[in-house]
Coordinates of C-alpha atoms in Angstrom, one line a residue:
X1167 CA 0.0 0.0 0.0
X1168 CA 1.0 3.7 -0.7
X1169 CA 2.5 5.9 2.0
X1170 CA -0.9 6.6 4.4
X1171 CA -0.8 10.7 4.7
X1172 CA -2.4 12.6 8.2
X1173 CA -5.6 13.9 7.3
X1174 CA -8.4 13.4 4.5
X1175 CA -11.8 16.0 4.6
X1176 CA -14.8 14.6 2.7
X1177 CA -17.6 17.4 2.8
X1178 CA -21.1 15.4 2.7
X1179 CA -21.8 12.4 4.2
X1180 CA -24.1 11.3 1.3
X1181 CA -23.8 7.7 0.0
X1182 CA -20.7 9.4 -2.3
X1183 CA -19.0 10.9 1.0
X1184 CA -19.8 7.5 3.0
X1185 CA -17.7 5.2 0.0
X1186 CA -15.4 7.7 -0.4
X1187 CA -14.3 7.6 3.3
X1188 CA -14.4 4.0 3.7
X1189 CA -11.8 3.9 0.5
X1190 CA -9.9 7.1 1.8
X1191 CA -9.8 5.0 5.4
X1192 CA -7.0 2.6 3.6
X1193 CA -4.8 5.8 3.2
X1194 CA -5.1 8.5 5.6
X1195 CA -4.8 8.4 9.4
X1196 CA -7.5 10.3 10.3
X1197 CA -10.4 10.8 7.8
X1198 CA -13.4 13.8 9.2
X1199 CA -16.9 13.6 7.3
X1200 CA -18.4 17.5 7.7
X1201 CA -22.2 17.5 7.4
X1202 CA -24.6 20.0 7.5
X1203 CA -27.4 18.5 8.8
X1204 CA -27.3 16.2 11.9
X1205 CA -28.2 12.7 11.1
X1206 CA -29.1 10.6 14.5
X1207 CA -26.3 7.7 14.6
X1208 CA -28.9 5.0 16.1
X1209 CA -32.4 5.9 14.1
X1210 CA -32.6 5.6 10.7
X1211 CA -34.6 8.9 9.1
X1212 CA -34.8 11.2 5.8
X1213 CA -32.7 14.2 5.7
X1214 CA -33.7 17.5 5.4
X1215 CA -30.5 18.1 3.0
X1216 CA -31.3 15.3 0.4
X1217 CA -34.9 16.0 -1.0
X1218 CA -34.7 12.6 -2.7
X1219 CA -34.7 10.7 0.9
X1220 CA -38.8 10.6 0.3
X1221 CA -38.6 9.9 -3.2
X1222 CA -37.7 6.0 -4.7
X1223 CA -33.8 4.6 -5.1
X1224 CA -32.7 1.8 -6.0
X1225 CA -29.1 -0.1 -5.9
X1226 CA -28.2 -1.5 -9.7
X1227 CA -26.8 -4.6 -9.6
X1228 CA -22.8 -2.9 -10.6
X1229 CA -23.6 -0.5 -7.1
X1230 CA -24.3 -3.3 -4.8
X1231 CA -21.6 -5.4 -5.9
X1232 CA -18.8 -2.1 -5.2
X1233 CA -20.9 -1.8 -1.8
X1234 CA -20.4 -5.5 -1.2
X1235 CA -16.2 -4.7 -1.7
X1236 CA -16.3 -2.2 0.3
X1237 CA -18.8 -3.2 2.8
X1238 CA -18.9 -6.9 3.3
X1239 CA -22.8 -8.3 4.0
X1240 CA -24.1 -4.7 3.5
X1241 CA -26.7 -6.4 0.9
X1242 CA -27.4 -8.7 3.5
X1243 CA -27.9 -6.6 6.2
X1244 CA -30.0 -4.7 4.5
X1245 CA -32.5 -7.2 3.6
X1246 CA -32.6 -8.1 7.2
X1247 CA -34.4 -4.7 8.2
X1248 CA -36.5 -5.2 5.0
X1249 CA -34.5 -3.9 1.8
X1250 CA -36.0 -5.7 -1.3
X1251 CA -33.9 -7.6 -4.0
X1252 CA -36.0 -8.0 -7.3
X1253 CA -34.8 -10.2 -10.1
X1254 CA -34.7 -8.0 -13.3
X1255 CA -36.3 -7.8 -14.6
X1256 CA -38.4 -10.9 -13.9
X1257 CA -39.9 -9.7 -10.8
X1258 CA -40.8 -6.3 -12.5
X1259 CA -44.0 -5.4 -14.7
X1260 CA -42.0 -3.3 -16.6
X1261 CA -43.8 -1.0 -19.8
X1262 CA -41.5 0.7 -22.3
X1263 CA -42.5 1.9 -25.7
X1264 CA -45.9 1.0 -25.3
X1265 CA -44.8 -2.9 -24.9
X1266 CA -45.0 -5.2 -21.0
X1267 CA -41.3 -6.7 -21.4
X1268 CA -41.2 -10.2 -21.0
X1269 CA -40.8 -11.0 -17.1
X1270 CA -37.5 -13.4 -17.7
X1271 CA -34.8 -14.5 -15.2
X1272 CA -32.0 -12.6 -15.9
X1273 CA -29.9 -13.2 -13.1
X1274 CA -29.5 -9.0 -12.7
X1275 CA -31.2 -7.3 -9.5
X1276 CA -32.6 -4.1 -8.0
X1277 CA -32.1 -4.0 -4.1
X1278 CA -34.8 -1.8 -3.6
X1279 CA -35.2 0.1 -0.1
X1280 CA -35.8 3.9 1.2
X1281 CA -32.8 6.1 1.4
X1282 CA -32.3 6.4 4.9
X1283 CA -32.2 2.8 5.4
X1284 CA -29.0 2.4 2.8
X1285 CA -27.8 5.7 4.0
X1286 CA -28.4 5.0 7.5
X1287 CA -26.8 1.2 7.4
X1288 CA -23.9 2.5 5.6
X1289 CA -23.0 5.4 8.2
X1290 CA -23.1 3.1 10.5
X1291 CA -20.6 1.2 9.3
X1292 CA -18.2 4.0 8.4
X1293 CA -18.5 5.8 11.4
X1294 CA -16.9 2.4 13.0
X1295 CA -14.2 2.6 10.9
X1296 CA -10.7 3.4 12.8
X1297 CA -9.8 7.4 12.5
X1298 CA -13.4 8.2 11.1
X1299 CA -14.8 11.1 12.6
X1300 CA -18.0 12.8 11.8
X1301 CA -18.4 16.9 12.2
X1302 CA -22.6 16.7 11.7
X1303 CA -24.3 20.0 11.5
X1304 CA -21.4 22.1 10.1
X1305 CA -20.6 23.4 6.9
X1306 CA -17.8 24.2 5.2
X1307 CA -17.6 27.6 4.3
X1308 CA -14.3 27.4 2.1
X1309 CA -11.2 26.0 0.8
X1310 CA -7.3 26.9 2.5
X1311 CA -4.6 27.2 0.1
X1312 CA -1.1 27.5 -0.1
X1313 CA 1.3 28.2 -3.0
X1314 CA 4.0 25.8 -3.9
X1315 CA 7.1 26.4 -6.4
X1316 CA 5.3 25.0 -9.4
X1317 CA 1.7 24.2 -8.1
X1318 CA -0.9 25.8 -6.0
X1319 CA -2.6 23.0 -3.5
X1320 CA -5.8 23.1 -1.3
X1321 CA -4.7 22.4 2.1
X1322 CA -7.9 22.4 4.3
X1323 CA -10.9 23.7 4.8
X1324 CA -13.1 26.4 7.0
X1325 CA -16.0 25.5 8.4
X1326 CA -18.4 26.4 11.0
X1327 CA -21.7 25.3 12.9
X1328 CA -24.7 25.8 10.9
X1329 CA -26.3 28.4 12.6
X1330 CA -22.5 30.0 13.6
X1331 CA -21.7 33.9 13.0
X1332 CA -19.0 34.2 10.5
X1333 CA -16.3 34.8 13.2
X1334 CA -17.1 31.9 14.6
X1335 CA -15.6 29.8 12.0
X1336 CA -12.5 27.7 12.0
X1337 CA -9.8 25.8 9.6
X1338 CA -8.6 22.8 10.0
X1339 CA -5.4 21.7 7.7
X1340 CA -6.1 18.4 5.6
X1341 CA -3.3 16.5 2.9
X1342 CA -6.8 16.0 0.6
X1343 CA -9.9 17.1 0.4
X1344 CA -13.2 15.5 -1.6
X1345 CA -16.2 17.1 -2.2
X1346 CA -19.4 15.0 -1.6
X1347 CA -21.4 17.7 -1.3
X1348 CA -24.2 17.0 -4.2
X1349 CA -25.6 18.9 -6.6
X1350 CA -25.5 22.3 -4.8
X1351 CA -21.4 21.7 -4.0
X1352 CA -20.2 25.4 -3.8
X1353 CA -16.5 24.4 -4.9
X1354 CA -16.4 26.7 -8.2
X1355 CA -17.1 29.7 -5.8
X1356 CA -14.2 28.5 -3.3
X1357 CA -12.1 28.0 -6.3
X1358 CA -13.0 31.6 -7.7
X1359 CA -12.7 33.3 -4.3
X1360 CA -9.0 31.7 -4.0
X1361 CA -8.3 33.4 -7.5
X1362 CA -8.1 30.2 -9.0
X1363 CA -9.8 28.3 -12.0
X1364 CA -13.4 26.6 -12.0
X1365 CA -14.7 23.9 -14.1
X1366 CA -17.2 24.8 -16.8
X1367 CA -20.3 23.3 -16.7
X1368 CA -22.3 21.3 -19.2
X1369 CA -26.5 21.0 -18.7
X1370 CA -29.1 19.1 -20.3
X1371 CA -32.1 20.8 -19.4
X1372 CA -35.1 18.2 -19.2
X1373 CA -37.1 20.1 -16.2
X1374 CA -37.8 16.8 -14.5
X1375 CA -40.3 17.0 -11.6
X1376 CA -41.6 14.1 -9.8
X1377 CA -44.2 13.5 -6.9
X1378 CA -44.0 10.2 -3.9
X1379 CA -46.5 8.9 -1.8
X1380 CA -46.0 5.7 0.3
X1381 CA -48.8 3.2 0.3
X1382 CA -49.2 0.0 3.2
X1383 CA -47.8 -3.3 1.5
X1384 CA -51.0 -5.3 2.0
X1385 CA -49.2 -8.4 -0.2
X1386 CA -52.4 -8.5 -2.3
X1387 CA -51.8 -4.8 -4.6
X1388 CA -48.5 -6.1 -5.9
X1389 CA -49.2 -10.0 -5.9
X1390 CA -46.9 -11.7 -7.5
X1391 CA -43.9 -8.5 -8.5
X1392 CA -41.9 -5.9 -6.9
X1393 CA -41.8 -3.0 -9.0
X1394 CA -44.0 -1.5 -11.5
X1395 CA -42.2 0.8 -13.7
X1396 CA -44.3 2.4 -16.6
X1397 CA -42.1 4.2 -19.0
X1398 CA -42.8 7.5 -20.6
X1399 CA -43.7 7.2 -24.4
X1400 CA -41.6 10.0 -26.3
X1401 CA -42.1 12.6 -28.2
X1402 CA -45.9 13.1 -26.8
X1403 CA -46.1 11.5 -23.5
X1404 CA -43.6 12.8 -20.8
X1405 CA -45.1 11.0 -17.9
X1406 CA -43.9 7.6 -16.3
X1407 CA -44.5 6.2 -13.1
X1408 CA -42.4 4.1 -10.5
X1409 CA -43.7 1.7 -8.2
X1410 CA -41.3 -0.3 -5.4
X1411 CA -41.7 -2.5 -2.5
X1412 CA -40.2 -1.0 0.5
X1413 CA -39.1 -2.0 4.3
X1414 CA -41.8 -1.4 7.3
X1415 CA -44.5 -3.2 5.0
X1416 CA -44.7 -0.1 2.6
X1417 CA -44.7 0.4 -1.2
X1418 CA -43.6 4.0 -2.9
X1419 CA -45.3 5.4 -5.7
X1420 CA -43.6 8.0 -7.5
X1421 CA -45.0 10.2 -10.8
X1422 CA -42.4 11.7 -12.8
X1423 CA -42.9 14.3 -15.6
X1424 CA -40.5 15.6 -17.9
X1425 CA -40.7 20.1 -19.0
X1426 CA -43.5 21.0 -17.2
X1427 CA -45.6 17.8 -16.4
X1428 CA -45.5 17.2 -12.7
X1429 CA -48.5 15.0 -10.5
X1430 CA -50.3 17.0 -8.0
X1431 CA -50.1 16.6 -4.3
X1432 CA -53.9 15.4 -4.0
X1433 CA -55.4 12.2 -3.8
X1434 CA -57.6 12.5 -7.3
X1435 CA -55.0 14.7 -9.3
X1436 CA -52.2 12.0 -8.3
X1437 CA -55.2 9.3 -9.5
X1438 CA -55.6 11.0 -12.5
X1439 CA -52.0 11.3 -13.2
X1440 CA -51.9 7.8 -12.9
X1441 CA -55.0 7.2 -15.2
X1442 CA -52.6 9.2 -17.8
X1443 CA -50.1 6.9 -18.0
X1444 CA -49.7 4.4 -20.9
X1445 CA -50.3 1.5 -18.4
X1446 CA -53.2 1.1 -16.2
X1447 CA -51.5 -1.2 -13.3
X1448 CA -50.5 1.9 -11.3
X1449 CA -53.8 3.8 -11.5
X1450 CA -55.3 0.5 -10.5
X1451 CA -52.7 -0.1 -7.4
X1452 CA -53.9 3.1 -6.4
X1453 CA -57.6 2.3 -6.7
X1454 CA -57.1 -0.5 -4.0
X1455 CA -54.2 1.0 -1.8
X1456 CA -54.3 2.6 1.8
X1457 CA -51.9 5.7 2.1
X1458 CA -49.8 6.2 5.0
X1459 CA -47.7 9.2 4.0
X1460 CA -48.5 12.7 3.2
X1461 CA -47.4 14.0 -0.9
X1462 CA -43.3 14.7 -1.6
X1463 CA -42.5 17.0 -4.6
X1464 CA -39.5 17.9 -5.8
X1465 CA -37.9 19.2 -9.3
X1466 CA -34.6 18.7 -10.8
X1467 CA -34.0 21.2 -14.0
X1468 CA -31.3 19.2 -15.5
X1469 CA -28.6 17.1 -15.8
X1470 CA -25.3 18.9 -14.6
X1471 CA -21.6 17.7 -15.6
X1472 CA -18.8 19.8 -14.0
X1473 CA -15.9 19.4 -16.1
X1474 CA -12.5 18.9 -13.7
X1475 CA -11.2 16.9 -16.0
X1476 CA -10.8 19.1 -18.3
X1477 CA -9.6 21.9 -16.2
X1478 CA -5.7 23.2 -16.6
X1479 CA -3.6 23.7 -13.6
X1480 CA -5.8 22.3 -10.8
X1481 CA -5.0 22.7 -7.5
X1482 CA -3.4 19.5 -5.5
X1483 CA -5.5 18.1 -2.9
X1484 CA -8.9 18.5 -4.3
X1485 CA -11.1 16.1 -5.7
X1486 CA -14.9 16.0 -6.3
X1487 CA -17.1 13.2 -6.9
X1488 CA -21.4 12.0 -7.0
X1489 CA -23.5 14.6 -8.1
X1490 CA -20.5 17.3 -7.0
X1491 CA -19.2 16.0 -10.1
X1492 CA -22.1 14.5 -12.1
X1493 CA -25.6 15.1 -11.8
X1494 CA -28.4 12.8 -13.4
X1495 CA -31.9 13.0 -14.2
X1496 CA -32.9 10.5 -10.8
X1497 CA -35.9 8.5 -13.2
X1498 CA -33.0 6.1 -14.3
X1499 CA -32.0 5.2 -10.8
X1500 CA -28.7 5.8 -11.6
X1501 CA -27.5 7.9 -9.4
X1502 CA -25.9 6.2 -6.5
X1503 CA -24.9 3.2 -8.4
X1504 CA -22.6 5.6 -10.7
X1505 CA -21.3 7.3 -7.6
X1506 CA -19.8 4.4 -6.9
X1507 CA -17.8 3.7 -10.2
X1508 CA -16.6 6.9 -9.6
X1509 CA -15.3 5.8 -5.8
X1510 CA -14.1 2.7 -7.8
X1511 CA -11.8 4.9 -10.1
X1512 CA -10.9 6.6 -6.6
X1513 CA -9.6 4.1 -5.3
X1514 CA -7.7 2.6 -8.2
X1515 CA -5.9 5.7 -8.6
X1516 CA -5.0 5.7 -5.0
X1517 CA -3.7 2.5 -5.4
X1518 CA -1.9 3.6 -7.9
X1519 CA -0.3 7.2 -7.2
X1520 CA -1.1 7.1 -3.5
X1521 CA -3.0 9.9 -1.7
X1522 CA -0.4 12.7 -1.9
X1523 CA 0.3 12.4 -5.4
X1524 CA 1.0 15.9 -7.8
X1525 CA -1.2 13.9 -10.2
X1526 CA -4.0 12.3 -8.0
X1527 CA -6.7 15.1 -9.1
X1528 CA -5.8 15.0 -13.0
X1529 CA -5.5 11.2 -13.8
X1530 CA -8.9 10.9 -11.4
X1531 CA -11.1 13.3 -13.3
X1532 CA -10.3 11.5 -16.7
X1533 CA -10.4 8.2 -15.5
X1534 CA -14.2 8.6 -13.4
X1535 CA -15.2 11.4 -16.5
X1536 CA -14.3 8.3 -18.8
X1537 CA -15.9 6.2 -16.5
X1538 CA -19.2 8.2 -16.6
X1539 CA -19.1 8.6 -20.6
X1540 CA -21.8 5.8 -21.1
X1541 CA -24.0 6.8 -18.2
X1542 CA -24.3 10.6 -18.9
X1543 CA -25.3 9.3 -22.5
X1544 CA -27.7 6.9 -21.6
X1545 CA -30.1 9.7 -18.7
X1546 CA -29.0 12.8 -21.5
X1547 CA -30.2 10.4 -24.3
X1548 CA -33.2 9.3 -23.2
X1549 CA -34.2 13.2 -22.0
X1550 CA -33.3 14.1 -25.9
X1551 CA -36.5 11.7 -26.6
X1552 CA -38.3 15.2 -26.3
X1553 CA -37.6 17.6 -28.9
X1554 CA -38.2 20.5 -26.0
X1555 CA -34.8 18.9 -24.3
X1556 CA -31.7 21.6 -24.2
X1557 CA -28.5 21.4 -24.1
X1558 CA -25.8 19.9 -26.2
X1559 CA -26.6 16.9 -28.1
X1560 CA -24.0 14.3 -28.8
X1561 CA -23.8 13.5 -32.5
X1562 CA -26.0 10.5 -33.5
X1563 CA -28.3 10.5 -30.4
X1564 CA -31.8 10.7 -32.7
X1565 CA -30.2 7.4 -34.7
X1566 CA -29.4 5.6 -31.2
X1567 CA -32.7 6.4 -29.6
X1568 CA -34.8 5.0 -32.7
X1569 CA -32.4 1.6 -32.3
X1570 CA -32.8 1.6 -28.8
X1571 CA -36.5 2.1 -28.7
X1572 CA -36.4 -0.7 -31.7
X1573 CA -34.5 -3.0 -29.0
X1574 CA -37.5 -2.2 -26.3
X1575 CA -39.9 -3.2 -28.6
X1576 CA -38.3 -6.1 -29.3
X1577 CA -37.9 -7.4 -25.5
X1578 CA -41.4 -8.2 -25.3
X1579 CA -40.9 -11.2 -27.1
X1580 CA -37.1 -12.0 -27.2
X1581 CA -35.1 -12.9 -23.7
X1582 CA -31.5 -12.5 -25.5
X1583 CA -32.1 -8.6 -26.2
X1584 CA -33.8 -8.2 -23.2
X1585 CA -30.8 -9.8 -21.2
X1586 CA -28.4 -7.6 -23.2
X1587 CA -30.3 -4.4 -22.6
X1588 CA -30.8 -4.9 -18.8
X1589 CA -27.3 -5.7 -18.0
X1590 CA -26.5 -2.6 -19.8
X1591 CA -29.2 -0.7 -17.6
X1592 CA -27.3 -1.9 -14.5
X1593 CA -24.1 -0.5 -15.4
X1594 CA -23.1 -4.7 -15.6
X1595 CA -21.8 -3.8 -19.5
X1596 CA -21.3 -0.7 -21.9
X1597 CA -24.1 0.1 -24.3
X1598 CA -21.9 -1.0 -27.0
X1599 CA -23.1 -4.5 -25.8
X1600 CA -26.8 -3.4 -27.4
X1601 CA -24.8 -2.7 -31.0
X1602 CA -23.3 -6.6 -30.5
X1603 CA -23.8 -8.1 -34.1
X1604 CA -26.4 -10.8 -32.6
X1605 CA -28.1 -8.2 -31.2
X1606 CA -28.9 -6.0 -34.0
X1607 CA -29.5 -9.0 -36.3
X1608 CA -32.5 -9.9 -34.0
X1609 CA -33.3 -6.3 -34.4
X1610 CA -33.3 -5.7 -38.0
X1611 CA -35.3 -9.3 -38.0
X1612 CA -38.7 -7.7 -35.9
X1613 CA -38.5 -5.0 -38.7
X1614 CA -38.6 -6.9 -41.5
X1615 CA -41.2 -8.9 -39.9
X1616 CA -39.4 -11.6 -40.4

C-alpha cells in the first residue's frame, strides 16, 4: 500500500462521501466527514439536506456489488431490516415503448429500499471505521490554500456550525480534500474566491419533476412483482411512473414528468396522473391501496456535468465526486450506483499514485469522466426523446434512440435482447453490448417482420 498521509476532509456524508471515506480509510490516518445537517447515529430517518430521501432509489446490480467490496454483508444486512432484491427484470412489470417486457430471469437485481435505510446502514458502518470522525451539522464555508514552487494545493478547509456567525468559523489543515457535497457543492465559488480556476459546466435541461407517496404493503396490490415501472412514451407523453416495494410493509409510488408535467399533491389529481399513464397497473394499485404518507415534490431542472477533468492547472488536494461532479436525471435510478464507479476509479488511482500524489486530481477526473461517458449518455439520451430537451446533443443521439426504442420493442418477445439491454441498464456492461452483431441482427429481424 502507498505511503498513508495525516488527514483526508470529505464534505457530505451522502452515499458518495460515505464510499469515499471507507476507500480514503485505507490511506489516511485520520479521515473527518463535515455535514450539514445532523443525522441521529442510532435511528434511521430522511434528511432535510437530500430531498430525494422521500422519493424511490434503488441499488443497480454494478452499485451493490462495489458496496459488497467495500462493505462486506451490506446487501445482507440490508435485507434483514427489509431492503428488497427484485430479479430483473423478472420480478418487474415493466412497460417501455408502449410494450409489457417479458418478465424473464436474468440473473441481474434491483435491491430496492428507502434512502435512509442504505444511508443509515452504511453510516453506520463507516462511522466504525478506525480514524473516522463525523463533524454533523457544520458546513464548510471554504477552501485553505497554499502556493508551492510550481503548483498551488488546497490544504484544508473552513467551516463552522450551521447556525455559527461568520467569526465563529475555524480551519482545520487536511493533505486531501473530496467534495461530496451534491448537486448544490459550492467548490467553483471556493475555487473563484482563491483566484483560482473553476470547471465549466455542461447541462441538459429536461425540467424533471416528480411527486411520492407511500402506500401499506397489503401483499395483495403487488401479488406476484416488486416493481412497476411504466415508461414515458416520447415525443408526446412525458409521464412515467415508478412503483417499489419497501421495508416497514410499505410500497412508494412515484410520478415523474418531464418540462412541465409534474402529479399534484392530491389524492384524485395524483389518480388522475396515474390514469394518464400508458399503463393502467399503477392507476389500478392506487384504486385499491391505503396511504400512510402525506405527498413529496420535488424538481430537478437538468442534468449537470462539472468538467474537472478538463480543467488546466488544478489545485493538488482537491477532488470532487457523485453529483458534485455528475448530476443525473434520478428517473433512471442511476445515481448512487454511478457514484460508486466513480469511488471505484478513486480508489484505483490511489492505489496507484497514492493519496499525496502531484497527479491524483488530474488522472482521477479523466479516469471517473471516462468512466461516466456511457451513463451521462444513456439519462441525457433518453431526456433528448423530447424535442423541448436543451443542451448539447452528442452527435447521433436521434439514430441511437430510434435503435434503442427498436431493442425495447423487441424485448417483449425476445429474452436475449432483453438480457443484453438490462445488463447494460445496470451498469453490468457498456451500451456498446446493445450494438453486439447478434443483437442487432434480432433487431433488423422484428423490422422486416421476419
Amino acid at each position: 500500500m502507498s505511503q498513508r498521509i495525516a488527514h483526508a476532509v470529505v464534505i457530505g456524508a451522502s452515499m458518495a462521501g460515505l464510499m469515499a471515506a471507507r476507500i480514503l480509510s485505507d490511506y489516511a490516518e485520520r479521515v473527518t466527514l463535515i455535514e450539514r445537517d445532523a443525522p441521529s447515529q442510532e435511528e434511521i430517518a430522511a434528511r432535510k439536506g437530500v430531498p430525494q430521501s422521500w422519493h424511490p432509489h434503488v441499488l443497480l446490480s454494478k452499485g451493490e456489488a462495489l458496496l459488497g467490496q467495500w462493505f462486506p454483508g451490506l446487501a445482507q444486512e440490508l435485507i434483514a431490516q427489509g431492503a428488497r432484491r427484485a430479479n430483473f427484470p423478472g420480478d418487474c412489470l415493466w412497460m417501455q415503448e408502449g410494450v409489457y417486457k417479458l418478465r424473464s430471469d436474468t440473473g441481474l437485481h434491483l435491491l430496492m429500499m428507502s434512502r435512509p435505510l442504505l444511508e443509515g446502514v452504511t453510516r453506520q458502518r463507516v462511522l466504525q471505521l478506525p480514524g473516522v470522525t463525523f463533524a454533523a451539522g457544520c458546513e464548510v464555508r471554504g477552501l485553505l490554500c497554499e502556493n508551492s514552487a510550481d503548483q498551488q494545493r488546497i490544504c484544508g478547509v473552513r467551516f463552522a456550525a450551521r447556525d455559527a456567525a461568520p467569526g465563529e468559523e475555524q480551519s482545520v489543515a487536511a493533505d486531501l480534500v473530496i467534495d461530496c457535497s451534491g448537486r448544490s457543492a459550492q467548490t467553483r465559488h471556493w475555487l473563484k474566491a482563491l483566484g483560482l480556476p473553476e470547471p465549466q459546466v455542461s447541462e441538459v435541461t429536461a425540467k424533471m419533476a416528480y411527486t411520492t407517496r407511500r402506500y401499506l404493503d397489503d401483499g395483495k396490490i403487488l401479488r406476484d412483482s416488486h416493481a412497476i415501472l411504466c415508461m414515458p412514451v416520447p415525443p408526446l407523453l412525458k409521464r412515467s411512473g415508478v412503483v417499489l416495494r419497501q421495508e416497514n410493509g410499505e410500497i412508494i409510488v412515484t410520478m415523474c414528468g418531464w418540462l412541465g408535467e409534474q402529479a399534484p399533491r392530491d389524492e384524485a389529481g395524483f389518480l388522475a396522473y396515474a390514469q394518464s399513464l400508458a399503463s393502467p397497473l399503477i392507476a389500478q394499485l392506487l384504486e385499491q391501496a391505503t396511504p400512510c404518507s402525506e405527498f413529496y415534490s420535488h424538481q430537478i431542472p437538468s442534468n449537470q456535468h462539472r468538467h474537472y477533468e478538463k480543467m488546466r492547472d488544478l489545485p493538488r488536494g482537491l477532488l470532487a465526486l457523485g453529483d458534485a461532479f455528475f448530476s443525473f436525471n434520478p428517473v433512471y435510478g442511476q445515481g448512487m450506483s454511478a457514484a460508486a464507479l466513480q469511488v471505484e476509479q478513486l480508489q484505483r488511482c490511489l492505489q496507484e499514485y497514492g493519496p499525496a500524489h502531484a497527479d491524483l486530481a488530474p488522472v482521477f477526473f479523466k479516469r471517473a469522466a471516462k468512466a461516466m461517458r456511457a451513463v451521462w449518455m444513456m439519462a441525457v439520451g433518453e431526456d433528448f426523446r423530447f424535442q423541448e430537451t436543451s443542451g448539447r446533443k452528442l452527435p447521433g443521439t436521434d439514430l441511437i434512440n430510434r435503435y434503442v426504442s427498436a431493442v425495447h420493442r423487441l424485448n417483449g418477445k425476445d429474452e436475449t435482447s432483453l438480457r443484453a439491454l438490462c445488463e447494460v441498464m445496470t451498469l453490468m456492461r457498456p451500451p456498446s453490448a446493445l450494438f453486439a452483431p447478434g443483437i442487432v441482427a434480432r433487431v433488423v429481424r422484428d423490422k422486416l417482420g421476419a
